[in-house]
Amino acid sequence: MGNAYCIFCGCIEQASVGVVEKWGRFDRLADPGLHFFNPLAGERLSGILSTRICSLDVKIETKTKDNVFVQMLCSIQYRVIRENADDAFYELQNPREQIQAYVFDVVRAHVPKLNLDELFEQKDEVAKAVLEELEKVMGAYGYNIEHILMVDIIPDSSVRKAMNEINAAQRMQLASVYKGEAEKILQVKKAEAEAEAKYLGGVGVARQRQAITDGLRENILNFSHKVEGTSAKEVMDLIMITQYFDTIKELGNSSKNTTVFLPHGPGHVRDIGQQIRNGMMEAASAQHVNTE
C-alpha cells in the first residue's frame, strides 16, 4: 500500500518511521501504523524515513605505491537507526553524498601505502578501515553501516596485460624446469637400464663360455678313459674338427643370404686348430703371470 498521509492523519508502512513536528519543532517519532494529528495544536507529519538496508556503489580511482592506477568498486550497505531517525532526518540533507565522500577519503589515504599485489591481498583490510571510519562518523547522524565490500579492483588494461604476460612467462619457465628434470630422470634410468643389461649380458656370456669349457673338459676326459691310447691333444683336435664342421653346417642352414669365404681342407683345418690352441695357451700363460 505504501505510506499515505494528509493534514489530519497518516499511515506509515512497515520498515518505516515517521517524523512528527509540532509548531515546526521535532516532537516525536511515529511507528508503523495509522496516526492522527491535530493541526490546530500545530502537529503535522513532517516526513517518513525507510529503515530498510540501502546499498550504495562507489567507484574510486586511485594510485598504488608502485604508481599503478586502479579503479576500486566499493559496495556500502547502510540503514537508518530507528531510535535516531530524527538525527538522520534533520542532520544530513544527502546522506549518499556524505558516505561517498568519506569512502573516497579513506580509500585514497590507504591504497597509496600498498603495492598492487599487496592491495589484492589486503583489500579486506581496506574495507575494514572504511567501515570503522564510516561507523564513527555516520553513527552521529543516525545511520548504521551494516557491511562494506570491496567488490572489484581493476588495474589499467596495459597493467593487466603485463601481469598476465609475467604470469604466463613464470609458468612457462616452471614447466621447462619440470620438463628438464623429467628428461634427466629418463636419461639416467635409461643409462642404468643399459648398464644393467650389459652387465647381465656379460654374465650370460661368461656362464656360456664356462659351460662350454666344462663340457669340453668332460668330453676329453670321458673320451680318454673309454678309448685307450689316445692323448688329450688328439681328443682336442677331434673335437675342434667336429666343431668346425658343425659351424659350416650352421652357416649353410642359415636363412640369410650371406656368403662367407673360409679356407677349407685338411691343412687349413689343422692351421685353425693350431691357432685356437696357441690362443688358449697364451691366455693361460698370461693368467699365470698375473697371478704371480
PDB file of N, CA, C and O in Angstrom, residues 117-145:
ATOM      1  N   ASP A 117      50.131  -5.799  -5.685  1.00  0.00           N
ATOM      2  CA  ASP A 117      49.923  -7.152  -5.168  1.00  0.00           C
ATOM      3  C   ASP A 117      49.415  -7.125  -3.731  1.00  0.00           C
ATOM      4  O   ASP A 117      48.543  -7.915  -3.352  1.00  0.00           O
ATOM      5  N   GLU A 118      49.949  -6.204  -2.933  1.00  0.00           N
ATOM      6  CA  GLU A 118      49.502  -6.082  -1.545  1.00  0.00           C
ATOM      7  C   GLU A 118      48.049  -5.623  -1.476  1.00  0.00           C
ATOM      8  O   GLU A 118      47.299  -6.024  -0.582  1.00  0.00           O
ATOM      9  N   LEU A 119      47.657  -4.779  -2.418  1.00  0.00           N
ATOM     10  CA  LEU A 119      46.274  -4.298  -2.440  1.00  0.00           C
ATOM     11  C   LEU A 119      45.305  -5.447  -2.672  1.00  0.00           C
ATOM     12  O   LEU A 119      44.258  -5.534  -2.014  1.00  0.00           O
ATOM     13  N   PHE A 120      45.647  -6.346  -3.603  1.00  0.00           N
ATOM     14  CA  PHE A 120      44.787  -7.507  -3.839  1.00  0.00           C
ATOM     15  C   PHE A 120      44.736  -8.398  -2.602  1.00  0.00           C
ATOM     16  O   PHE A 120      43.687  -8.969  -2.295  1.00  0.00           O
ATOM     17  N   GLU A 121      45.860  -8.533  -1.916  1.00  0.00           N
ATOM     18  CA  GLU A 121      45.907  -9.398  -0.740  1.00  0.00           C
ATOM     19  C   GLU A 121      45.214  -8.774   0.465  1.00  0.00           C
ATOM     20  O   GLU A 121      44.651  -9.490   1.304  1.00  0.00           O
ATOM     21  N   GLN A 122      45.240  -7.434   0.581  1.00  0.00           N
ATOM     22  CA  GLN A 122      44.747  -6.758   1.781  1.00  0.00           C
ATOM     23  C   GLN A 122      43.507  -5.913   1.506  1.00  0.00           C
ATOM     24  O   GLN A 122      43.246  -4.927   2.210  1.00  0.00           O
ATOM     25  N   LYS A 123      42.725  -6.276   0.503  1.00  0.00           N
ATOM     26  CA  LYS A 123      41.531  -5.473   0.209  1.00  0.00           C
ATOM     27  C   LYS A 123      40.527  -5.530   1.365  1.00  0.00           C
ATOM     28  O   LYS A 123      39.789  -4.563   1.593  1.00  0.00           O
ATOM     29  N   ASP A 124      40.508  -6.639   2.110  1.00  0.00           N
ATOM     30  CA  ASP A 124      39.623  -6.707   3.277  1.00  0.00           C
ATOM     31  C   ASP A 124      40.058  -5.729   4.357  1.00  0.00           C
ATOM     32  O   ASP A 124      39.209  -5.194   5.093  1.00  0.00           O
ATOM     33  N   GLU A 125      41.371  -5.516   4.476  1.00  0.00           N
ATOM     34  CA  GLU A 125      41.862  -4.530   5.449  1.00  0.00           C
ATOM     35  C   GLU A 125      41.419  -3.123   5.058  1.00  0.00           C
ATOM     36  O   GLU A 125      41.068  -2.301   5.928  1.00  0.00           O
ATOM     37  N   VAL A 126      41.436  -2.832   3.764  1.00  0.00           N
ATOM     38  CA  VAL A 126      40.967  -1.520   3.301  1.00  0.00           C
ATOM     39  C   VAL A 126      39.482  -1.362   3.601  1.00  0.00           C
ATOM     40  O   VAL A 126      39.024  -0.315   4.071  1.00  0.00           O
ATOM     41  N   ALA A 127      38.697  -2.408   3.339  1.00  0.00           N
ATOM     42  CA  ALA A 127      37.260  -2.353   3.626  1.00  0.00           C
ATOM     43  C   ALA A 127      37.005  -2.167   5.122  1.00  0.00           C
ATOM     44  O   ALA A 127      36.088  -1.430   5.518  1.00  0.00           O
ATOM     45  N   LYS A 128      37.827  -2.818   5.936  1.00  0.00           N
ATOM     46  CA  LYS A 128      37.676  -2.675   7.381  1.00  0.00           C
ATOM     47  C   LYS A 128      37.966  -1.243   7.833  1.00  0.00           C
ATOM     48  O   LYS A 128      37.261  -0.699   8.698  1.00  0.00           O
ATOM     49  N   ALA A 129      38.974  -0.624   7.240  1.00  0.00           N
ATOM     50  CA  ALA A 129      39.307   0.763   7.588  1.00  0.00           C
ATOM     51  C   ALA A 129      38.172   1.704   7.193  1.00  0.00           C
ATOM     52  O   ALA A 129      37.817   2.629   7.945  1.00  0.00           O
ATOM     53  N   VAL A 130      37.583   1.469   6.017  1.00  0.00           N
ATOM     54  CA  VAL A 130      36.450   2.294   5.582  1.00  0.00           C
ATOM     55  C   VAL A 130      35.270   2.104   6.524  1.00  0.00           C
ATOM     56  O   VAL A 130      34.584   3.067   6.908  1.00  0.00           O
ATOM     57  N   LEU A 131      35.011   0.857   6.922  1.00  0.00           N
ATOM     58  CA  LEU A 131      33.893   0.581   7.824  1.00  0.00           C
ATOM     59  C   LEU A 131      34.070   1.287   9.161  1.00  0.00           C
ATOM     60  O   LEU A 131      33.115   1.890   9.689  1.00  0.00           O
ATOM     61  N   GLU A 132      35.263   1.227   9.721  1.00  0.00           N
ATOM     62  CA  GLU A 132      35.499   1.871  11.020  1.00  0.00           C
ATOM     63  C   GLU A 132      35.298   3.382  10.933  1.00  0.00           C
ATOM     64  O   GLU A 132      34.696   3.990  11.833  1.00  0.00           O
ATOM     65  N   GLU A 133      35.759   3.984   9.863  1.00  0.00           N
ATOM     66  CA  GLU A 133      35.623   5.437   9.720  1.00  0.00           C
ATOM     67  C   GLU A 133      34.170   5.840   9.524  1.00  0.00           C
ATOM     68  O   GLU A 133      33.684   6.800  10.144  1.00  0.00           O
ATOM     69  N   LEU A 134      33.450   5.087   8.700  1.00  0.00           N
ATOM     70  CA  LEU A 134      32.054   5.443   8.442  1.00  0.00           C
ATOM     71  C   LEU A 134      31.182   5.201   9.666  1.00  0.00           C
ATOM     72  O   LEU A 134      30.250   5.980   9.939  1.00  0.00           O
ATOM     73  N   GLU A 135      31.440   4.129  10.403  1.00  0.00           N
ATOM     74  CA  GLU A 135      30.651   3.880  11.618  1.00  0.00           C
ATOM     75  C   GLU A 135      30.821   5.015  12.619  1.00  0.00           C
ATOM     76  O   GLU A 135      29.862   5.428  13.281  1.00  0.00           O
ATOM     77  N   LYS A 136      32.052   5.496  12.722  1.00  0.00           N
ATOM     78  CA  LYS A 136      32.324   6.568  13.675  1.00  0.00           C
ATOM     79  C   LYS A 136      31.644   7.871  13.270  1.00  0.00           C
ATOM     80  O   LYS A 136      31.091   8.590  14.116  1.00  0.00           O
ATOM     81  N   VAL A 137      31.644   8.156  11.981  1.00  0.00           N
ATOM     82  CA  VAL A 137      31.102   9.428  11.506  1.00  0.00           C
ATOM     83  C   VAL A 137      29.592   9.356  11.328  1.00  0.00           C
ATOM     84  O   VAL A 137      28.845  10.211  11.833  1.00  0.00           O
ATOM     85  N   MET A 138      29.118   8.320  10.587  1.00  0.00           N
ATOM     86  CA  MET A 138      27.697   8.268  10.249  1.00  0.00           C
ATOM     87  C   MET A 138      26.838   7.878  11.445  1.00  0.00           C
ATOM     88  O   MET A 138      25.631   8.143  11.449  1.00  0.00           O
ATOM     89  N   GLY A 139      27.419   7.244  12.473  1.00  0.00           N
ATOM     90  CA  GLY A 139      26.637   6.917  13.667  1.00  0.00           C
ATOM     91  C   GLY A 139      26.105   8.156  14.345  1.00  0.00           C
ATOM     92  O   GLY A 139      25.010   8.140  14.937  1.00  0.00           O
ATOM     93  N   ALA A 140      26.846   9.251  14.291  1.00  0.00           N
ATOM     94  CA  ALA A 140      26.399  10.506  14.902  1.00  0.00           C
ATOM     95  C   ALA A 140      25.245  11.130  14.141  1.00  0.00           C
ATOM     96  O   ALA A 140      24.544  12.001  14.680  1.00  0.00           O
ATOM     97  N   TYR A 141      25.031  10.692  12.900  1.00  0.00           N
ATOM     98  CA  TYR A 141      23.944  11.242  12.085  1.00  0.00           C
ATOM     99  C   TYR A 141      22.751  10.295  11.993  1.00  0.00           C
ATOM    100  O   TYR A 141      21.853  10.497  11.179  1.00  0.00           O
ATOM    101  N   GLY A 142      22.744   9.227  12.820  1.00  0.00           N
ATOM    102  CA  GLY A 142      21.596   8.331  12.844  1.00  0.00           C
ATOM    103  C   GLY A 142      21.638   7.226  11.808  1.00  0.00           C
ATOM    104  O   GLY A 142      20.603   6.620  11.531  1.00  0.00           O
ATOM    105  N   TYR A 143      22.807   6.945  11.259  1.00  0.00           N
ATOM    106  CA  TYR A 143      22.936   5.877  10.257  1.00  0.00           C
ATOM    107  C   TYR A 143      23.877   4.796  10.787  1.00  0.00           C
ATOM    108  O   TYR A 143      24.886   5.097  11.431  1.00  0.00           O
ATOM    109  N   ASN A 144      23.528   3.565  10.476  1.00  0.00           N
ATOM    110  CA  ASN A 144      24.370   2.424  10.845  1.00  0.00           C
ATOM    111  C   ASN A 144      24.914   1.795   9.566  1.00  0.00           C
ATOM    112  O   ASN A 144      24.142   1.493   8.632  1.00  0.00           O
ATOM    113  N   ILE A 145      26.227   1.571   9.519  1.00  0.00           N
ATOM    114  CA  ILE A 145      26.860   0.918   8.371  1.00  0.00           C
ATOM    115  C   ILE A 145      26.859  -0.588   8.620  1.00  0.00           C
ATOM    116  O   ILE A 145      27.514  -1.077   9.550  1.00  0.00           O
TER     117      ILE A 145
END
